[in-house]
CSV table of C-alpha atoms and ligand atoms in Angstrom, one decimal:
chain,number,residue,atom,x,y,z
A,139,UNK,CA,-70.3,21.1,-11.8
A,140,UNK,CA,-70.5,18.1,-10.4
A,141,UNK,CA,-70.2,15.0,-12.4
A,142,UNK,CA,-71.7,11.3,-10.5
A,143,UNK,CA,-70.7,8.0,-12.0
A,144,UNK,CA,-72.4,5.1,-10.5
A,145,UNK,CA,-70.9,1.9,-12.0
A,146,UNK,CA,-73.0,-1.2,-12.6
A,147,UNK,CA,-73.0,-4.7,-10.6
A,148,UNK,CA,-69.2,-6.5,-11.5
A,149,UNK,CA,-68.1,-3.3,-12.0
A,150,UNK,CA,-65.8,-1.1,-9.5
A,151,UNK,CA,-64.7,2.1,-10.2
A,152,UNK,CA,-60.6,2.6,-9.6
A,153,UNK,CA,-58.9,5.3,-9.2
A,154,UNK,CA,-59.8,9.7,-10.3
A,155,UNK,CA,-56.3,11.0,-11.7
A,156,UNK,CA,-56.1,14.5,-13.2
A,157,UNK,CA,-53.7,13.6,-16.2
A,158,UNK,CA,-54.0,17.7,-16.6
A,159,UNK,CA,-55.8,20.8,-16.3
A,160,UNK,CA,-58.4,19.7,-19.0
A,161,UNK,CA,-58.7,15.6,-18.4
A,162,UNK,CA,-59.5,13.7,-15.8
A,163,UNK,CA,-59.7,9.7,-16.3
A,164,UNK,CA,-61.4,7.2,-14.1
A,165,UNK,CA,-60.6,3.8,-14.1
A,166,UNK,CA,-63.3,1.0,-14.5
A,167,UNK,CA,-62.3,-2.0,-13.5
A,168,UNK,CA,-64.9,-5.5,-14.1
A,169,UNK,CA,-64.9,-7.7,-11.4
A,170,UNK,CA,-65.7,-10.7,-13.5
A,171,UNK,CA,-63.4,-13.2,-14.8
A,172,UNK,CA,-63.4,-13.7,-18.5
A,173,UNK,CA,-63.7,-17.1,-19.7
A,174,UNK,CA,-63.9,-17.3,-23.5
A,175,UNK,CA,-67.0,-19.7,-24.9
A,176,UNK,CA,-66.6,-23.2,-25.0
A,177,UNK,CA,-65.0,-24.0,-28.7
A,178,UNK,CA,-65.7,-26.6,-31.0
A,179,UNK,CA,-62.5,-27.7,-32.8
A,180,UNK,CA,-65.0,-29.3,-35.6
A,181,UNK,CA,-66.3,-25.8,-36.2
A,182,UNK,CA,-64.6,-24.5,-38.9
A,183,UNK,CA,-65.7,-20.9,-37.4
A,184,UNK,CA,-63.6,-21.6,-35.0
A,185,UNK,CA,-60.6,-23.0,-35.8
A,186,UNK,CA,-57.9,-24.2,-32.9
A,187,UNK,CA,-55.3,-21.5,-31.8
A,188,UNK,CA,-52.1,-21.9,-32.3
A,189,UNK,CA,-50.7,-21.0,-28.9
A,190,UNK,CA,-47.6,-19.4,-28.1
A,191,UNK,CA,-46.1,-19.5,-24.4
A,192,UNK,CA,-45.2,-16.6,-22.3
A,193,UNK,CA,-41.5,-15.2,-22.7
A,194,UNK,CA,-40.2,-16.9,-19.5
A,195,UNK,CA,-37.9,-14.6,-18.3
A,196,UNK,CA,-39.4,-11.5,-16.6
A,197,UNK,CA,-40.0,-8.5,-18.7
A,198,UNK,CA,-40.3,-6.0,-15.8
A,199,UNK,CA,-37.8,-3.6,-15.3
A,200,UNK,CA,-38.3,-4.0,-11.1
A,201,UNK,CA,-36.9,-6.7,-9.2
A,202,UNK,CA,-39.5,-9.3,-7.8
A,203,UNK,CA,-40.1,-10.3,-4.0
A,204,UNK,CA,-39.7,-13.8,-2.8
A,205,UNK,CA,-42.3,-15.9,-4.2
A,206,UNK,CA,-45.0,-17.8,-2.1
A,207,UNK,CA,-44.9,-16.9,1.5
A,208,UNK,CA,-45.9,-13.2,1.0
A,209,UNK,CA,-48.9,-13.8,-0.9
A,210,UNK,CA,-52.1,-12.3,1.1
A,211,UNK,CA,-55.1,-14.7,1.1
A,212,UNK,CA,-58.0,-12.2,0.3
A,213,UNK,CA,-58.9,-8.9,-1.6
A,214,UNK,CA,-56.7,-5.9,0.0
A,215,UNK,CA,-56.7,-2.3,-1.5
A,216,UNK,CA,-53.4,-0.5,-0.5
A,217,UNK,CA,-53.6,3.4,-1.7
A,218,UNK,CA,-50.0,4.6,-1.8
A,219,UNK,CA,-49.7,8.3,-1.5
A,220,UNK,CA,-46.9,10.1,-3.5
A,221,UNK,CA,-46.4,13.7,-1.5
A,222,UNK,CA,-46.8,16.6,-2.9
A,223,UNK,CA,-47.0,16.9,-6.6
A,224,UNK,CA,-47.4,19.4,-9.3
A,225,UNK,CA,-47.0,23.2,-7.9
A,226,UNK,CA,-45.9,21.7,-5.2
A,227,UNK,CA,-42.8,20.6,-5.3
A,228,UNK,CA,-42.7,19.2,-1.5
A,229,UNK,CA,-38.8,19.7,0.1
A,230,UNK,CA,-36.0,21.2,-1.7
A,231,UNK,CA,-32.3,20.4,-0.8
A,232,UNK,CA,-29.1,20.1,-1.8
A,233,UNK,CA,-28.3,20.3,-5.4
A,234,UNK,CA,-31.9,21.3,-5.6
A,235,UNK,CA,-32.7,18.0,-5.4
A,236,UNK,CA,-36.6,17.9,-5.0
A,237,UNK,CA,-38.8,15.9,-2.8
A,238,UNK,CA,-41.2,14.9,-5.6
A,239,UNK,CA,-38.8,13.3,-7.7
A,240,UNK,CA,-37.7,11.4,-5.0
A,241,UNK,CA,-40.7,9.6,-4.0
A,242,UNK,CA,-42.3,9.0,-6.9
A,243,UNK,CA,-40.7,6.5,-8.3
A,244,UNK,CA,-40.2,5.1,-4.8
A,245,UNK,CA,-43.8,5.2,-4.9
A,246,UNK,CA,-44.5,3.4,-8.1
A,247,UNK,CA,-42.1,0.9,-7.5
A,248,UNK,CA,-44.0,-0.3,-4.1
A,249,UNK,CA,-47.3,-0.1,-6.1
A,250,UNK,CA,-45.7,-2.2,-8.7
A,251,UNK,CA,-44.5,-4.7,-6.0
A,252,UNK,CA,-47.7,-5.1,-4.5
A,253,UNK,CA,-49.3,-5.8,-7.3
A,254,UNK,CA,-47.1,-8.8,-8.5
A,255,UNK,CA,-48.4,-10.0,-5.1
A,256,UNK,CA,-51.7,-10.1,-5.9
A,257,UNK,CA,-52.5,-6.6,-3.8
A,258,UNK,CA,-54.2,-4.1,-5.4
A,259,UNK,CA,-53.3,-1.0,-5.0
A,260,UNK,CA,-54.8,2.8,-6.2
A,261,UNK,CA,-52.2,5.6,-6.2
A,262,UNK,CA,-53.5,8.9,-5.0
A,263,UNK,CA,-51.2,10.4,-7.8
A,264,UNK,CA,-48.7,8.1,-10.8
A,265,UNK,CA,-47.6,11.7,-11.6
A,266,UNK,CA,-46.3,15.0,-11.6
A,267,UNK,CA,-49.7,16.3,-10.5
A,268,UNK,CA,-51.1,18.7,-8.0
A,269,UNK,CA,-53.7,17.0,-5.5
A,270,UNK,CA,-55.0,18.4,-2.3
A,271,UNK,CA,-54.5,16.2,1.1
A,272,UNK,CA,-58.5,16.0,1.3
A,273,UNK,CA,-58.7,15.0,-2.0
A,274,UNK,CA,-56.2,11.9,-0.9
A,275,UNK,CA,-58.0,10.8,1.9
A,276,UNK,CA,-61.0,11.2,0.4
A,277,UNK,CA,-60.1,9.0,-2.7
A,278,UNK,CA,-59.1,6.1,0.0
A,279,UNK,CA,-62.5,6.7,2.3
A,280,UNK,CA,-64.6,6.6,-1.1
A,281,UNK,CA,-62.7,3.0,-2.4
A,282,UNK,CA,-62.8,1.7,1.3
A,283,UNK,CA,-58.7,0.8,1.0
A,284,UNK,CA,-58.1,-1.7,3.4
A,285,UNK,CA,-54.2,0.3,4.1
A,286,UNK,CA,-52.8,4.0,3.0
A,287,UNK,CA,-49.6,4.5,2.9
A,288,UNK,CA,-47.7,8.1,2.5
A,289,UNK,CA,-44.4,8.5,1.0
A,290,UNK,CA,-42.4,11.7,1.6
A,291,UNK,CA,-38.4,12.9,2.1
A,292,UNK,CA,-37.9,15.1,5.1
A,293,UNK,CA,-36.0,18.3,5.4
A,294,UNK,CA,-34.3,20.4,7.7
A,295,UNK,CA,-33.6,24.3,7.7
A,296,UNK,CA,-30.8,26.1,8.5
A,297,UNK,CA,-28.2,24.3,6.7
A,298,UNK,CA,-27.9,21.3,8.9
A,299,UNK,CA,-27.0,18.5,6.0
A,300,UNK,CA,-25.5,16.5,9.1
A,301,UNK,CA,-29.4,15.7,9.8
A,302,UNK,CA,-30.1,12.5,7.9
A,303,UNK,CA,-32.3,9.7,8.5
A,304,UNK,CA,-35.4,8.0,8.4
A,305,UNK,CA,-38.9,7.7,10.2
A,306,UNK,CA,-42.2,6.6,10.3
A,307,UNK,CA,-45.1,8.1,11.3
A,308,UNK,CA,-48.4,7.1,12.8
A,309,UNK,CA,-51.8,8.9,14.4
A,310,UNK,CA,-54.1,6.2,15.8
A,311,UNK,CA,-52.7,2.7,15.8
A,312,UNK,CA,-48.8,2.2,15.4
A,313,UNK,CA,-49.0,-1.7,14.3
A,314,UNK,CA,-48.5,-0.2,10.2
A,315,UNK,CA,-46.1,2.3,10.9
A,316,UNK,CA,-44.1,-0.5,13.1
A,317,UNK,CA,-44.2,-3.2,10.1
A,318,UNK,CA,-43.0,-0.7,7.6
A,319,UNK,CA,-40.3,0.7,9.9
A,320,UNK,CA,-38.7,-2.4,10.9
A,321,UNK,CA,-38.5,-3.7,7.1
A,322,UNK,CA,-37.1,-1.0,6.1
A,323,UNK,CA,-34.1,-1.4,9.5
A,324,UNK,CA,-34.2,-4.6,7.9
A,325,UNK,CA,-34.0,-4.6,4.5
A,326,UNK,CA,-32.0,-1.0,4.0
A,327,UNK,CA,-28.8,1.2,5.1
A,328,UNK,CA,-30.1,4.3,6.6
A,329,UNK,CA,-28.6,7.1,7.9
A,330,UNK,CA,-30.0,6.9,11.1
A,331,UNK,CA,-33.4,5.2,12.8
A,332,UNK,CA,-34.9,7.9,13.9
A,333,UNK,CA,-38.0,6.1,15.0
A,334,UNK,CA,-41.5,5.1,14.9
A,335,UNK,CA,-43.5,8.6,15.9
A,336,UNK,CA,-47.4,9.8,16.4
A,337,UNK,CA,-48.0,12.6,15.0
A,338,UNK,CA,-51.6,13.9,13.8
A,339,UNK,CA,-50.8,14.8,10.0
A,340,UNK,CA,-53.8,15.9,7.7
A,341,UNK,CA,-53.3,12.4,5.9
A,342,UNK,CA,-53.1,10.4,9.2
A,343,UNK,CA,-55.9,11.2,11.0
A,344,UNK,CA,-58.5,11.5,8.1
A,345,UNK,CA,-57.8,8.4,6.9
A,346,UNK,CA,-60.2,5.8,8.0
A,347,UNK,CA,-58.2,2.7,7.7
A,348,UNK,CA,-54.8,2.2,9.1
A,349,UNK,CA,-52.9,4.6,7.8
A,350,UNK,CA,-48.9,5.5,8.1
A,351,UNK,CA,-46.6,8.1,6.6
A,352,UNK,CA,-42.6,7.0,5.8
A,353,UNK,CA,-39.9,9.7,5.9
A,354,UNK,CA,-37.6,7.9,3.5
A,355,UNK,CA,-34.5,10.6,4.5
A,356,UNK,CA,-33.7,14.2,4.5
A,357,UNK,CA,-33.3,16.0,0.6
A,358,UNK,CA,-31.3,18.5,2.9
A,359,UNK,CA,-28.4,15.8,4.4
A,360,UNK,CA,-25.5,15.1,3.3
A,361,UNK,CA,-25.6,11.3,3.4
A,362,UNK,CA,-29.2,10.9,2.6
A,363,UNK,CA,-29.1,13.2,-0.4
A,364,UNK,CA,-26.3,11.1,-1.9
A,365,UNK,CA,-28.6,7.9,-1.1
A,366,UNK,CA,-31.8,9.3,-2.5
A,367,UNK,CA,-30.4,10.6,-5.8
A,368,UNK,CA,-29.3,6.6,-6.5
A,369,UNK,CA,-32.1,4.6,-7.9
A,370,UNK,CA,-30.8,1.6,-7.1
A,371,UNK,CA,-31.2,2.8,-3.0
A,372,UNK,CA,-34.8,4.1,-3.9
A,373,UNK,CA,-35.3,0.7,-5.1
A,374,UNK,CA,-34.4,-1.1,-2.2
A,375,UNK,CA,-36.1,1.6,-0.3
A,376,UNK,CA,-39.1,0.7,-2.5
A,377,UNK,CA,-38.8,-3.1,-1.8
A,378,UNK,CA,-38.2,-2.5,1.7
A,379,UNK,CA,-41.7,-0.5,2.3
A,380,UNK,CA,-43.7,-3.1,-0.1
A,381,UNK,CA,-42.6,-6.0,2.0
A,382,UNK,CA,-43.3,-3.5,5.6
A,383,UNK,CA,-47.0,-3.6,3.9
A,384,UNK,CA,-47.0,-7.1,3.2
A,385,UNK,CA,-45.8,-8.0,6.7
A,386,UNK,CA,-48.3,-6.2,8.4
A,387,UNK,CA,-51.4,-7.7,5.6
A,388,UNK,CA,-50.2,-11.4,7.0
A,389,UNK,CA,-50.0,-10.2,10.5
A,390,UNK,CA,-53.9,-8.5,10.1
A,391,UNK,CA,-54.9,-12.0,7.8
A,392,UNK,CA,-56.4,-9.2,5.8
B,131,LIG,ZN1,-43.4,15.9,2.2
């Protein structure tokens, strides 16, 4: 069965997410701004609002970035790529802590980020959900993301929880693998830097738009699987990747 939906002009179609085996739900998003009707405060249709101010203080539960500076200047889709998913659990290490449950909030976090600077973003998954790697790419090729990002935690066999660390991969052009690395050298403890690598990953190469693919640490070390079980490190992990992102949007003047 195949199912087309061609959206209408002001309208752009966001992101395919299989909430389960029965539903899928596609986001429609209008391009237009909405500017109520010019009222008439004699009209007694329309009487005059009373308006009440935004709480001031910040309702969301994630820290902000720095205000101003970061702020890209035009449209920029960023599709952030949570590993794994679903029946697929990803890496398994000590404690049986599990890749996916590691990265997705790190992943939602840097989506939320974003989009408090103005970036949009489309995640290839917001859940616990099985989706294939063409099915990733091909959901950033389709929306013609300007950047994709991939977020996964490494492991190592054989028992070697000495190996910790993080690293960055790359397939074509290094510059958004190198922005994301050095913020998160930056802006983060790690384990170890254990560099800025090519590497031709499904994700990587059939991405059309720069793409890059962050190792956040090994499930299977000692000091990373300490780190990684704390949300407060996944958060500055989080922060740390949304800012590499941000960097490399001002450096592109995308
Ligand atoms: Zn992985």
């Amino acid at each position: 069965m195949v199912i087309q939906v061609r959206p209408s002009l002001g309208v752009r179609l966001g992101g395919l997410r299989q909430r389960n085996d029965q539903t899928l739900s596609l986001e429609v998003i209008s391009l237009r701004a909405t500017t109520p009707p010019p009222r008439n405060p004699r009209d007694p249709r329309n009487p005059t609002p009373i308006t009440v101010p935004p709480p001031s203080n910040n309702p969301s539960p994630t820290p902000s970035l720095p205000p101003g500076s970061q702020t890209p200047r035009g449209r920029v889709l960023v599709v952030i790529d949570p590993g794994h998913g679903g029946k697929d659990p990803g890496a398994v290490g000590l404690g049986g802590l599990r890749e996916v449950d590691v990265i997705l909030p790190i992943s939602l976090e840097v989506s939320q980020l974003l989009k408090q600077q103005g970036v949009e973003v489309m995640m290839t998954r917001n859940a616990d959900y099985f989706i294939s790697l063409q099915g990733r790419t091909a959901m950033a090729n389709r929306a013609r993301a300007n950047i994709f990002v991939s977020i996964h935690a490494n492991a190592v066999g054989g028992g070697r929880s000495n190996v910790s660390g993080m690293e960055t991969f790359y397939a074509g052009n290094r510059q958004l693998a190198d922005a994301i690395h050095r913020s998160i050298l930056r802006n983060v403890t790690v384990a170890r830097d254990r560099g800025v690598k090519r590497a031709r990953f499904y994700v990587l190469r059939t991405s059309r738009m720069p793409s890059a693919l962050v190792e956040v640490g090994f499930v299977t070390g000692s000091v990373d699987n300490a780190r990684l079980r704390d949300p407060a490190y996944r958060s500055q992990m989080a922060r740390a990747i949304a800012l590499g992102i941000l960097d490399y949007i001002r450096q592109k003047r995308l």
